[in-house]
């Protein structure tokens, strides 16, 4: 790998000429800062690799993805490392009403629409509009109705910036012509052991904590919010607020199967927690994920009021583990297994456009600016 000084020199020269350098031979753009290195691709503005050192000083690639950029378009349904849009997560019954007009969408999640349907941003190629040694900005022009039922054009920008042991993500979007639904997220899947733990290749040994999330959007059998917002009692299967808890701590709980979808029998988590973070706690992370085995910890700071947590019950099987993961003696068979990762998606409340009683702002335009920001800080236990 080139030294940081060389990388900065190359990218600074290119930036000065106004010419964006091409990606590497694997189709990925590489950024670096102290103690962190990451790679990104234009497809879905996705992060493909994120390297940090574990408690023993071994560099680990802790996000799920593919070895080559060309592998992503065929597997975009997983949204690995992607930015889904222009409206992330589910829209109930594939429709919504805006200013008295009902808009109907394509169904791609049972009777619902997921991540804006089969032509959402997770299936698009973004443009690289700015690049330097530690930052990259992607842009997208999303035309009117390119995702059926989404009126008006949207212009979006995604900026990824690395600083020492830190990854910051900023997203902005405007709808200049017509009011439209807007809600984004970063859809990274994590395994802090990088599939190198000889005892397990699953996520159940990871500890998770959400100190400001004592409420949950109550799901129906297909994980669509009912509209009710329920309190989470201490000790409940969905209690990650009272203290840190292993992801797999409640695997023997009778409620485990079906907790992420009684209609499908999904075991684990695919739920949206409310983030009730007081302004007095602005410097505190809203979520912390860590692994005792690798010693890697990530603290998540966000301006969003929800956190969708998916423990990858439906992922894996045919998902090959990257060559940068799965060291000698690892428990893996070369493919990620069900419950082998976890997605932590900071976002607004799911299907809020169909629940005006919540008072969430999820329609923007004309000309209004949507903003989203989340920061991931890495350390070792």
mmCIF file of C-alpha atoms in Angstrom:
data_model
loop_
_atom_site.group_PDB
_atom_site.id
_atom_site.type_symbol
_atom_site.label_atom_id
_atom_site.label_comp_id
_atom_site.label_asym_id
_atom_site.label_seq_id
_atom_site.Cartn_x
_atom_site.Cartn_y
_atom_site.Cartn_z
ATOM 1 C CA UNK A 1 0.000 0.000 0.000
ATOM 2 C CA UNK A 2 1.280 3.495 -0.853
ATOM 3 C CA UNK A 3 2.151 5.676 2.097
ATOM 4 C CA UNK A 4 -0.369 8.280 3.220
ATOM 5 C CA UNK A 5 1.889 11.091 1.997
ATOM 6 C CA UNK A 6 2.009 9.630 -1.509
ATOM 7 C CA UNK A 7 -1.754 9.114 -1.572
ATOM 8 C CA UNK A 8 -2.367 12.695 -0.509
ATOM 9 C CA UNK A 9 0.069 13.963 -3.149
ATOM 10 C CA UNK A 10 -1.566 11.971 -5.948
ATOM 11 C CA UNK A 11 -5.093 13.024 -5.051
ATOM 12 C CA UNK A 12 -4.146 16.660 -4.383
ATOM 13 C CA UNK A 13 -2.560 16.959 -7.834
ATOM 14 C CA UNK A 14 -5.621 15.434 -9.441
ATOM 15 C CA UNK A 15 -7.904 17.708 -7.430
ATOM 16 C CA UNK A 16 -5.898 20.742 -8.543
ATOM 17 C CA UNK A 17 -6.458 19.860 -12.198
ATOM 18 C CA UNK A 18 -10.143 19.205 -11.700
ATOM 19 C CA UNK A 19 -9.701 15.638 -12.937
ATOM 20 C CA UNK A 20 -10.927 12.777 -10.744
ATOM 21 C CA UNK A 21 -8.419 9.892 -10.768
ATOM 22 C CA UNK A 22 -9.779 6.479 -11.765
ATOM 23 C CA UNK A 23 -10.351 3.786 -9.144
ATOM 24 C CA UNK A 24 -7.851 1.012 -8.514
ATOM 25 C CA UNK A 25 -7.649 -2.202 -10.561
ATOM 26 C CA UNK A 26 -10.432 -3.727 -8.441
ATOM 27 C CA UNK A 27 -12.726 -0.778 -9.271
ATOM 28 C CA UNK A 28 -12.491 0.709 -5.760
ATOM 29 C CA UNK A 29 -11.393 4.114 -4.476
ATOM 30 C CA UNK A 30 -9.122 3.919 -1.417
ATOM 31 C CA UNK A 31 -9.051 6.514 1.375
ATOM 32 C CA UNK A 32 -6.855 6.533 4.471
ATOM 33 C CA UNK A 33 -6.250 8.364 7.733
ATOM 34 C CA UNK A 34 -4.515 7.492 10.993
ATOM 35 C CA UNK A 35 -5.504 3.975 12.048
ATOM 36 C CA UNK A 36 -8.196 3.539 9.391
ATOM 37 C CA UNK A 37 -8.438 2.701 5.694
ATOM 38 C CA UNK A 38 -11.579 2.306 3.569
ATOM 39 C CA UNK A 39 -12.644 1.618 -0.012
ATOM 40 C CA UNK A 40 -15.701 2.837 -1.927
ATOM 41 C CA UNK A 41 -17.358 2.355 -5.327
ATOM 42 C CA UNK A 42 -19.762 4.431 -7.457
ATOM 43 C CA UNK A 43 -22.367 1.653 -7.512
ATOM 44 C CA UNK A 44 -24.862 2.681 -4.810
ATOM 45 C CA UNK A 45 -22.132 4.961 -3.360
ATOM 46 C CA UNK A 46 -21.186 1.868 -1.373
ATOM 47 C CA UNK A 47 -18.428 1.216 1.131
ATOM 48 C CA UNK A 48 -16.779 -2.097 0.249
ATOM 49 C CA UNK A 49 -13.945 -2.449 2.786
ATOM 50 C CA UNK A 50 -13.114 -0.837 6.123
ATOM 51 C CA UNK A 51 -9.830 -1.710 7.815
ATOM 52 C CA UNK A 52 -8.995 -0.985 11.466
ATOM 53 C CA UNK A 53 -6.601 -2.706 13.862
ATOM 54 C CA UNK A 54 -7.802 -5.145 16.521
ATOM 55 C CA UNK A 55 -6.554 -5.329 20.127
ATOM 56 C CA UNK A 56 -3.464 -7.248 18.963
ATOM 57 C CA UNK A 57 -2.579 -4.762 16.256
ATOM 58 C CA UNK A 58 -3.851 -6.974 13.411
ATOM 59 C CA UNK A 59 -5.632 -5.061 10.655
ATOM 60 C CA UNK A 60 -9.198 -6.379 10.114
ATOM 61 C CA UNK A 61 -11.681 -5.659 7.322
ATOM 62 C CA UNK A 62 -14.876 -5.371 9.357
ATOM 63 C CA UNK A 63 -17.606 -4.694 6.767
ATOM 64 C CA UNK A 64 -19.426 -7.107 4.462
ATOM 65 C CA UNK A 65 -18.918 -6.840 0.718
ATOM 66 C CA UNK A 66 -17.330 -8.318 -2.389
ATOM 67 C CA UNK A 67 -13.765 -8.576 -3.635
ATOM 68 C CA UNK A 68 -14.482 -6.783 -6.916
ATOM 69 C CA UNK A 69 -16.634 -3.782 -7.753
ATOM 70 C CA UNK A 70 -18.154 -5.687 -10.663
ATOM 71 C CA UNK A 71 -19.792 -8.121 -8.224
ATOM 72 C CA UNK A 72 -22.066 -5.469 -6.695
ATOM 73 C CA UNK A 73 -24.627 -4.749 -9.453
ATOM 74 C CA UNK A 74 -25.760 -8.382 -9.553
ATOM 75 C CA UNK A 75 -26.242 -8.444 -5.773
ATOM 76 C CA UNK A 76 -27.723 -5.029 -5.118
ATOM 77 C CA UNK A 77 -30.779 -6.521 -3.433
ATOM 78 C CA UNK A 78 -28.580 -6.978 -0.362
ATOM 79 C CA UNK A 79 -27.632 -3.283 -0.414
ATOM 80 C CA UNK A 80 -24.215 -4.199 1.005
ATOM 81 C CA UNK A 81 -22.600 -0.941 2.148
ATOM 82 C CA UNK A 82 -25.017 1.012 -0.034
ATOM 83 C CA UNK A 83 -27.015 4.212 0.250
ATOM 84 C CA UNK A 84 -30.648 3.202 -0.401
ATOM 85 C CA UNK A 85 -32.947 5.961 -1.627
ATOM 86 C CA UNK A 86 -34.674 8.140 -2.312
ATOM 87 C CA UNK A 87 -36.720 6.648 0.562
ATOM 88 C CA UNK A 88 -35.081 3.913 2.574
ATOM 89 C CA UNK A 89 -36.769 0.981 4.317
ATOM 90 C CA UNK A 90 -40.405 -0.040 3.917
ATOM 91 C CA UNK A 91 -43.425 1.838 2.618
ATOM 92 C CA UNK A 92 -46.593 0.064 3.686
ATOM 93 C CA UNK A 93 -48.910 -1.383 1.062
ATOM 94 C CA UNK A 94 -46.661 0.189 -1.605
ATOM 95 C CA UNK A 95 -48.466 3.518 -1.452
ATOM 96 C CA UNK A 96 -48.625 6.852 0.362
ATOM 97 C CA UNK A 97 -50.678 10.046 0.206
ATOM 98 C CA UNK A 98 -49.072 13.460 -0.244
ATOM 99 C CA UNK A 99 -51.073 16.690 -0.417
ATOM 100 C CA UNK A 100 -54.242 14.709 -1.012
ATOM 101 C CA UNK A 101 -52.836 12.654 -3.898
ATOM 102 C CA UNK A 102 -52.224 8.903 -3.491
ATOM 103 C CA UNK A 103 -49.060 7.597 -5.136
ATOM 104 C CA UNK A 104 -48.625 3.880 -5.864
ATOM 105 C CA UNK A 105 -45.219 2.196 -5.941
ATOM 106 C CA UNK A 106 -43.752 -1.092 -7.104
ATOM 107 C CA UNK A 107 -44.024 -3.957 -4.613
ATOM 108 C CA UNK A 108 -40.738 -5.719 -3.913
ATOM 109 C CA UNK A 109 -41.193 -6.813 -0.277
ATOM 110 C CA UNK A 110 -44.402 -8.785 -0.111
ATOM 111 C CA UNK A 111 -47.180 -6.211 -0.233
ATOM 112 C CA UNK A 112 -44.749 -3.399 0.598
ATOM 113 C CA UNK A 113 -42.045 -1.363 -1.117
ATOM 114 C CA UNK A 114 -38.497 -1.701 0.209
ATOM 115 C CA UNK A 115 -35.784 0.919 -0.415
ATOM 116 C CA UNK A 116 -37.948 2.640 -3.073
ATOM 117 C CA UNK A 117 -38.418 -0.483 -5.183
ATOM 118 C CA UNK A 118 -36.320 -2.306 -7.778
ATOM 119 C CA UNK A 119 -34.864 0.897 -9.223
ATOM 120 C CA UNK A 120 -33.907 2.664 -6.001
ATOM 121 C CA UNK A 121 -30.525 4.255 -5.380
ATOM 122 C CA UNK A 122 -29.099 0.917 -4.272
ATOM 123 C CA UNK A 123 -29.259 -0.134 -7.941
ATOM 124 C CA UNK A 124 -27.820 3.089 -9.411
ATOM 125 C CA UNK A 125 -24.351 4.264 -10.346
ATOM 126 C CA UNK A 126 -23.322 7.525 -8.701
ATOM 127 C CA UNK A 127 -20.786 10.035 -10.024
ATOM 128 C CA UNK A 128 -17.553 10.855 -8.198
ATOM 129 C CA UNK A 129 -17.439 14.655 -7.975
ATOM 130 C CA UNK A 130 -14.705 15.248 -5.380
ATOM 131 C CA UNK A 131 -11.765 13.200 -4.158
ATOM 132 C CA UNK A 132 -8.731 13.644 -1.951
ATOM 133 C CA UNK A 133 -6.633 11.367 0.218
ATOM 134 C CA UNK A 134 -9.174 11.058 3.011
ATOM 135 C CA UNK A 135 -12.514 12.072 1.467
ATOM 136 C CA UNK A 136 -14.759 11.243 -1.479
ATOM 137 C CA UNK A 137 -18.068 12.754 -2.613
ATOM 138 C CA UNK A 138 -20.594 10.965 -4.792
ATOM 139 C CA UNK A 139 -23.534 12.613 -6.542
ATOM 140 C CA UNK A 140 -26.732 11.330 -8.126
ATOM 141 C CA UNK A 141 -29.426 12.924 -10.267
ATOM 142 C CA UNK A 142 -32.596 10.933 -9.733
ATOM 143 C CA UNK A 143 -35.176 11.853 -12.416
ATOM 144 C CA UNK A 144 -38.886 12.256 -11.899
ATOM 145 C CA UNK A 145 -40.645 8.919 -11.385
ATOM 146 C CA UNK A 146 -37.499 6.879 -12.118
ATOM 147 C CA UNK A 147 -38.662 4.886 -9.099
ATOM 148 C CA UNK A 148 -42.350 4.462 -9.849
ATOM 149 C CA UNK A 149 -44.476 6.647 -7.601
ATOM 150 C CA UNK A 150 -41.668 9.058 -6.643
ATOM 151 C CA UNK A 151 -42.490 12.439 -8.247
ATOM 152 C CA UNK A 152 -39.989 15.153 -9.108
ATOM 153 C CA UNK A 153 -36.267 15.015 -9.640
ATOM 154 C CA UNK A 154 -33.858 14.734 -6.697
ATOM 155 C CA UNK A 155 -30.189 15.737 -6.558
ATOM 156 C CA UNK A 156 -28.199 13.939 -3.876
ATOM 157 C CA UNK A 157 -24.644 14.116 -2.518
ATOM 158 C CA UNK A 158 -22.885 11.572 -0.299
ATOM 159 C CA UNK A 159 -19.574 12.535 1.312
ATOM 160 C CA UNK A 160 -17.384 10.013 3.132
ATOM 161 C CA UNK A 161 -14.491 11.415 5.169
ATOM 162 C CA UNK A 162 -11.852 9.599 7.204
ATOM 163 C CA UNK A 163 -9.975 11.111 10.122
ATOM 164 C CA UNK A 164 -7.908 9.252 12.728
ATOM 165 C CA UNK A 165 -9.894 6.110 13.646
ATOM 166 C CA UNK A 166 -13.094 7.839 12.483
ATOM 167 C CA UNK A 167 -15.475 7.562 9.529
ATOM 168 C CA UNK A 168 -17.894 10.443 8.949
ATOM 169 C CA UNK A 169 -20.817 10.289 6.516
ATOM 170 C CA UNK A 170 -22.773 13.325 5.330
ATOM 171 C CA UNK A 171 -25.724 13.171 2.950
ATOM 172 C CA UNK A 172 -27.713 16.014 1.413
ATOM 173 C CA UNK A 173 -30.536 16.002 -1.099
ATOM 174 C CA UNK A 174 -32.827 18.560 -2.715
ATOM 175 C CA UNK A 175 -36.001 18.177 -4.741
ATOM 176 C CA UNK A 176 -36.032 21.361 -6.884
ATOM 177 C CA UNK A 177 -39.238 20.712 -8.833
ATOM 178 C CA UNK A 178 -41.782 18.838 -6.745
ATOM 179 C CA UNK A 179 -42.367 17.714 -3.173
ATOM 180 C CA UNK A 180 -41.286 14.095 -2.748
ATOM 181 C CA UNK A 181 -40.466 11.492 -0.071
ATOM 182 C CA UNK A 182 -36.853 11.713 1.172
ATOM 183 C CA UNK A 183 -35.229 9.493 3.796
ATOM 184 C CA UNK A 184 -31.715 8.055 3.518
ATOM 185 C CA UNK A 185 -29.353 5.809 5.471
ATOM 186 C CA UNK A 186 -25.966 4.112 5.216
ATOM 187 C CA UNK A 187 -26.539 0.354 4.911
ATOM 188 C CA UNK A 188 -23.246 -1.069 6.200
ATOM 189 C CA UNK A 189 -23.203 -4.653 7.465
ATOM 190 C CA UNK A 190 -20.666 -5.324 10.243
ATOM 191 C CA UNK A 191 -18.677 -8.261 11.560
ATOM 192 C CA UNK A 192 -16.030 -6.912 13.929
ATOM 193 C CA UNK A 193 -14.203 -10.258 13.970
ATOM 194 C CA UNK A 194 -13.859 -10.165 10.162
ATOM 195 C CA UNK A 195 -14.845 -13.867 10.120
ATOM 196 C CA UNK A 196 -11.489 -14.742 11.678
ATOM 197 C CA UNK A 197 -12.705 -15.931 15.080
ATOM 198 C CA UNK A 198 -11.939 -19.687 15.272
ATOM 199 C CA UNK A 199 -14.961 -20.281 17.522
ATOM 200 C CA UNK A 200 -17.734 -18.637 15.539
ATOM 201 C CA UNK A 201 -18.461 -16.823 12.305
ATOM 202 C CA UNK A 202 -21.782 -15.470 13.615
ATOM 203 C CA UNK A 203 -22.646 -12.134 15.169
ATOM 204 C CA UNK A 204 -24.005 -13.522 18.448
ATOM 205 C CA UNK A 205 -20.750 -12.866 20.352
ATOM 206 C CA UNK A 206 -20.912 -9.125 19.625
ATOM 207 C CA UNK A 207 -22.065 -6.792 22.393
ATOM 208 C CA UNK A 208 -24.540 -4.013 21.579
ATOM 209 C CA UNK A 209 -25.798 -1.018 23.537
ATOM 210 C CA UNK A 210 -28.370 1.712 22.733
ATOM 211 C CA UNK A 211 -28.632 3.781 25.930
ATOM 212 C CA UNK A 212 -31.228 6.231 24.569
ATOM 213 C CA UNK A 213 -33.591 3.687 22.989
ATOM 214 C CA UNK A 214 -36.268 2.607 25.446
ATOM 215 C CA UNK A 215 -38.989 2.702 22.761
ATOM 216 C CA UNK A 216 -39.659 0.645 19.647
ATOM 217 C CA UNK A 217 -41.843 1.066 16.562
ATOM 218 C CA UNK A 218 -44.229 -1.837 17.090
ATOM 219 C CA UNK A 219 -44.010 -4.136 14.047
ATOM 220 C CA UNK A 220 -46.759 -6.138 12.395
ATOM 221 C CA UNK A 221 -46.040 -9.789 11.381
ATOM 222 C CA UNK A 222 -44.181 -8.542 8.267
ATOM 223 C CA UNK A 223 -42.102 -5.940 10.172
ATOM 224 C CA UNK A 224 -44.100 -2.941 8.998
ATOM 225 C CA UNK A 225 -44.820 -0.459 11.812
ATOM 226 C CA UNK A 226 -48.377 -0.652 13.103
ATOM 227 C CA UNK A 227 -48.293 3.003 14.174
ATOM 228 C CA UNK A 228 -47.954 2.178 17.850
ATOM 229 C CA UNK A 229 -44.770 3.132 19.695
ATOM 230 C CA UNK A 230 -44.145 0.786 22.615
ATOM 231 C CA UNK A 231 -41.933 0.999 25.683
ATOM 232 C CA UNK A 232 -39.239 -1.673 26.101
ATOM 233 C CA UNK A 233 -39.156 -3.110 29.646
ATOM 234 C CA UNK A 234 -35.820 -3.791 31.286
ATOM 235 C CA UNK A 235 -34.800 -7.386 30.550
ATOM 236 C CA UNK A 236 -36.987 -7.625 27.438
ATOM 237 C CA UNK A 237 -35.615 -9.363 24.339
ATOM 238 C CA UNK A 238 -35.395 -5.908 22.701
ATOM 239 C CA UNK A 239 -33.758 -4.253 25.710
ATOM 240 C CA UNK A 240 -30.385 -2.886 24.696
ATOM 241 C CA UNK A 241 -30.854 0.318 26.673
ATOM 242 C CA UNK A 242 -30.395 -0.802 30.289
ATOM 243 C CA UNK A 243 -26.889 -2.180 29.710
ATOM 244 C CA UNK A 244 -24.752 -3.658 26.923
ATOM 245 C CA UNK A 245 -25.947 -7.102 25.855
ATOM 246 C CA UNK A 246 -24.682 -9.810 23.497
ATOM 247 C CA UNK A 247 -26.641 -9.936 20.233
ATOM 248 C CA UNK A 248 -27.261 -13.636 20.860
ATOM 249 C CA UNK A 249 -28.058 -13.375 24.564
ATOM 250 C CA UNK A 250 -31.751 -14.198 24.046
ATOM 251 C CA UNK A 251 -31.412 -16.990 21.486
ATOM 252 C CA UNK A 252 -33.120 -19.394 23.914
ATOM 253 C CA UNK A 253 -35.945 -16.970 24.617
ATOM 254 C CA UNK A 254 -39.241 -18.322 23.168
ATOM 255 C CA UNK A 255 -39.740 -14.869 21.618
ATOM 256 C CA UNK A 256 -36.477 -15.037 19.634
ATOM 257 C CA UNK A 257 -38.090 -16.770 16.674
ATOM 258 C CA UNK A 258 -40.487 -14.289 15.166
ATOM 259 C CA UNK A 259 -38.985 -11.235 16.852
ATOM 260 C CA UNK A 260 -37.882 -10.004 13.416
ATOM 261 C CA UNK A 261 -41.052 -11.184 11.683
ATOM 262 C CA UNK A 262 -43.676 -13.530 13.082
ATOM 263 C CA UNK A 263 -45.035 -13.982 9.585
ATOM 264 C CA UNK A 264 -41.714 -15.393 8.391
ATOM 265 C CA UNK A 265 -40.398 -16.970 11.585
ATOM 266 C CA UNK A 266 -37.309 -14.755 11.426
ATOM 267 C CA UNK A 267 -35.029 -15.218 14.437
ATOM 268 C CA UNK A 268 -33.236 -12.228 15.907
ATOM 269 C CA UNK A 269 -33.640 -8.570 15.039
ATOM 270 C CA UNK A 270 -34.986 -6.483 12.170
ATOM 271 C CA UNK A 271 -36.594 -3.740 14.202
ATOM 272 C CA UNK A 272 -36.594 0.058 14.406
ATOM 273 C CA UNK A 273 -35.684 1.517 17.791
ATOM 274 C CA UNK A 274 -36.541 5.116 18.653
ATOM 275 C CA UNK A 275 -33.520 7.237 19.593
ATOM 276 C CA UNK A 276 -34.612 9.627 22.360
ATOM 277 C CA UNK A 277 -31.288 11.352 22.844
ATOM 278 C CA UNK A 278 -31.514 14.461 25.061
ATOM 279 C CA UNK A 279 -29.652 17.566 23.941
ATOM 280 C CA UNK A 280 -27.606 17.374 27.138
ATOM 281 C CA UNK A 281 -26.100 14.099 25.861
ATOM 282 C CA UNK A 282 -25.080 15.427 22.449
ATOM 283 C CA UNK A 283 -21.485 14.193 22.888
ATOM 284 C CA UNK A 284 -22.579 10.628 23.728
ATOM 285 C CA UNK A 285 -22.907 7.831 21.139
ATOM 286 C CA UNK A 286 -26.424 6.576 20.407
ATOM 287 C CA UNK A 287 -25.140 3.031 19.817
ATOM 288 C CA UNK A 288 -22.034 0.968 20.532
ATOM 289 C CA UNK A 289 -21.082 -2.358 18.943
ATOM 290 C CA UNK A 290 -18.051 -4.309 20.145
ATOM 291 C CA UNK A 291 -16.431 -7.747 20.085
ATOM 292 C CA UNK A 292 -14.480 -9.189 22.991
ATOM 293 C CA UNK A 293 -12.599 -11.526 20.612
ATOM 294 C CA UNK A 294 -11.168 -8.854 18.289
ATOM 295 C CA UNK A 295 -11.414 -6.084 20.869
ATOM 296 C CA UNK A 296 -12.760 -3.755 18.169
ATOM 297 C CA UNK A 297 -15.417 -1.259 19.235
ATOM 298 C CA UNK A 298 -17.420 1.211 17.155
ATOM 299 C CA UNK A 299 -19.326 4.106 18.712
ATOM 300 C CA UNK A 300 -22.068 5.584 16.512
ATOM 301 C CA UNK A 301 -23.054 9.256 16.668
ATOM 302 C CA UNK A 302 -25.986 10.453 14.568
ATOM 303 C CA UNK A 303 -28.565 13.213 14.163
ATOM 304 C CA UNK A 304 -31.224 10.634 13.257
ATOM 305 C CA UNK A 305 -34.083 9.670 15.623
ATOM 306 C CA UNK A 306 -34.275 5.986 14.707
ATOM 307 C CA UNK A 307 -31.976 2.970 14.448
ATOM 308 C CA UNK A 308 -32.948 -0.018 12.314
ATOM 309 C CA UNK A 309 -31.080 -3.109 13.529
ATOM 310 C CA UNK A 310 -30.957 -6.215 11.321
ATOM 311 C CA UNK A 311 -29.025 -9.238 12.572
ATOM 312 C CA UNK A 312 -28.771 -10.753 9.088
ATOM 313 C CA UNK A 313 -31.174 -13.671 9.485
ATOM 314 C CA UNK A 314 -31.949 -13.522 5.756
ATOM 315 C CA UNK A 315 -28.368 -12.836 4.646
ATOM 316 C CA UNK A 316 -25.641 -15.314 3.829
ATOM 317 C CA UNK A 317 -25.511 -18.784 2.343
ATOM 318 C CA UNK A 318 -24.389 -17.664 -1.109
ATOM 319 C CA UNK A 319 -22.436 -14.593 0.017
ATOM 320 C CA UNK A 320 -18.696 -15.352 -0.327
ATOM 321 C CA UNK A 321 -16.428 -13.907 2.341
ATOM 322 C CA UNK A 322 -13.878 -11.467 0.962
ATOM 323 C CA UNK A 323 -10.248 -12.447 0.561
ATOM 324 C CA UNK A 324 -9.431 -9.744 3.101
ATOM 325 C CA UNK A 325 -11.431 -11.674 5.741
ATOM 326 C CA UNK A 326 -11.459 -15.128 7.310
ATOM 327 C CA UNK A 327 -7.975 -15.839 8.584
ATOM 328 C CA UNK A 328 -6.389 -19.273 9.187
ATOM 329 C CA UNK A 329 -8.407 -21.456 11.508
ATOM 330 C CA UNK A 330 -11.545 -19.336 11.176
ATOM 331 C CA UNK A 331 -14.910 -21.009 11.741
ATOM 332 C CA UNK A 332 -16.198 -19.942 8.334
ATOM 333 C CA UNK A 333 -16.732 -22.314 5.397
ATOM 334 C CA UNK A 334 -15.906 -19.547 2.942
ATOM 335 C CA UNK A 335 -19.433 -18.130 2.842
ATOM 336 C CA UNK A 336 -21.248 -15.852 5.251
ATOM 337 C CA UNK A 337 -23.934 -17.706 7.184
ATOM 338 C CA UNK A 338 -27.339 -16.539 8.372
ATOM 339 C CA UNK A 339 -26.789 -14.240 11.389
ATOM 340 C CA UNK A 340 -23.194 -13.691 10.310
ATOM 341 C CA UNK A 341 -23.420 -9.902 10.320
ATOM 342 C CA UNK A 342 -25.420 -6.977 11.647
ATOM 343 C CA UNK A 343 -26.715 -3.836 9.914
ATOM 344 C CA UNK A 344 -27.110 -0.696 12.038
ATOM 345 C CA UNK A 345 -29.068 1.825 9.974
ATOM 346 C CA UNK A 346 -29.447 5.292 11.444
ATOM 347 C CA UNK A 347 -32.585 6.760 9.897
ATOM 348 C CA UNK A 348 -35.910 8.439 10.533
ATOM 349 C CA UNK A 349 -38.945 6.392 11.580
ATOM 350 C CA UNK A 350 -39.867 3.663 9.127
ATOM 351 C CA UNK A 351 -42.959 4.341 6.969
ATOM 352 C CA UNK A 352 -43.419 7.722 8.620
ATOM 353 C CA UNK A 353 -44.966 9.053 5.406
ATOM 354 C CA UNK A 354 -47.975 6.829 6.175
ATOM 355 C CA UNK A 355 -48.189 7.895 9.823
ATOM 356 C CA UNK A 356 -48.831 11.645 9.964
ATOM 357 C CA UNK A 357 -49.756 11.237 13.650
ATOM 358 C CA UNK A 358 -46.014 10.827 14.371
ATOM 359 C CA UNK A 359 -45.261 14.336 13.096
ATOM 360 C CA UNK A 360 -42.112 13.280 11.241
ATOM 361 C CA UNK A 361 -40.908 15.365 8.292
ATOM 362 C CA UNK A 362 -40.318 12.945 5.411
ATOM 363 C CA UNK A 363 -41.581 15.004 2.460
ATOM 364 C CA UNK A 364 -39.243 17.648 1.018
ATOM 365 C CA UNK A 365 -39.453 20.213 -1.756
ATOM 366 C CA UNK A 366 -39.539 22.172 -3.846
ATOM 367 C CA UNK A 367 -36.082 23.390 -2.971
ATOM 368 C CA UNK A 368 -35.929 22.210 0.661
ATOM 369 C CA UNK A 369 -32.664 20.646 1.738
ATOM 370 C CA UNK A 370 -32.570 17.211 3.365
ATOM 371 C CA UNK A 371 -29.564 16.501 5.614
ATOM 372 C CA UNK A 372 -28.247 13.326 7.271
ATOM 373 C CA UNK A 373 -25.029 12.818 9.228
ATOM 374 C CA UNK A 374 -23.517 9.913 11.154
ATOM 375 C CA UNK A 375 -20.033 9.375 12.562
ATOM 376 C CA UNK A 376 -18.407 6.046 13.433
ATOM 377 C CA UNK A 377 -15.516 6.166 15.922
ATOM 378 C CA UNK A 378 -13.313 3.110 16.350
ATOM 379 C CA UNK A 379 -11.272 2.009 19.340
ATOM 380 C CA UNK A 380 -10.234 -1.194 21.108
ATOM 381 C CA UNK A 381 -11.491 -2.650 24.352
#
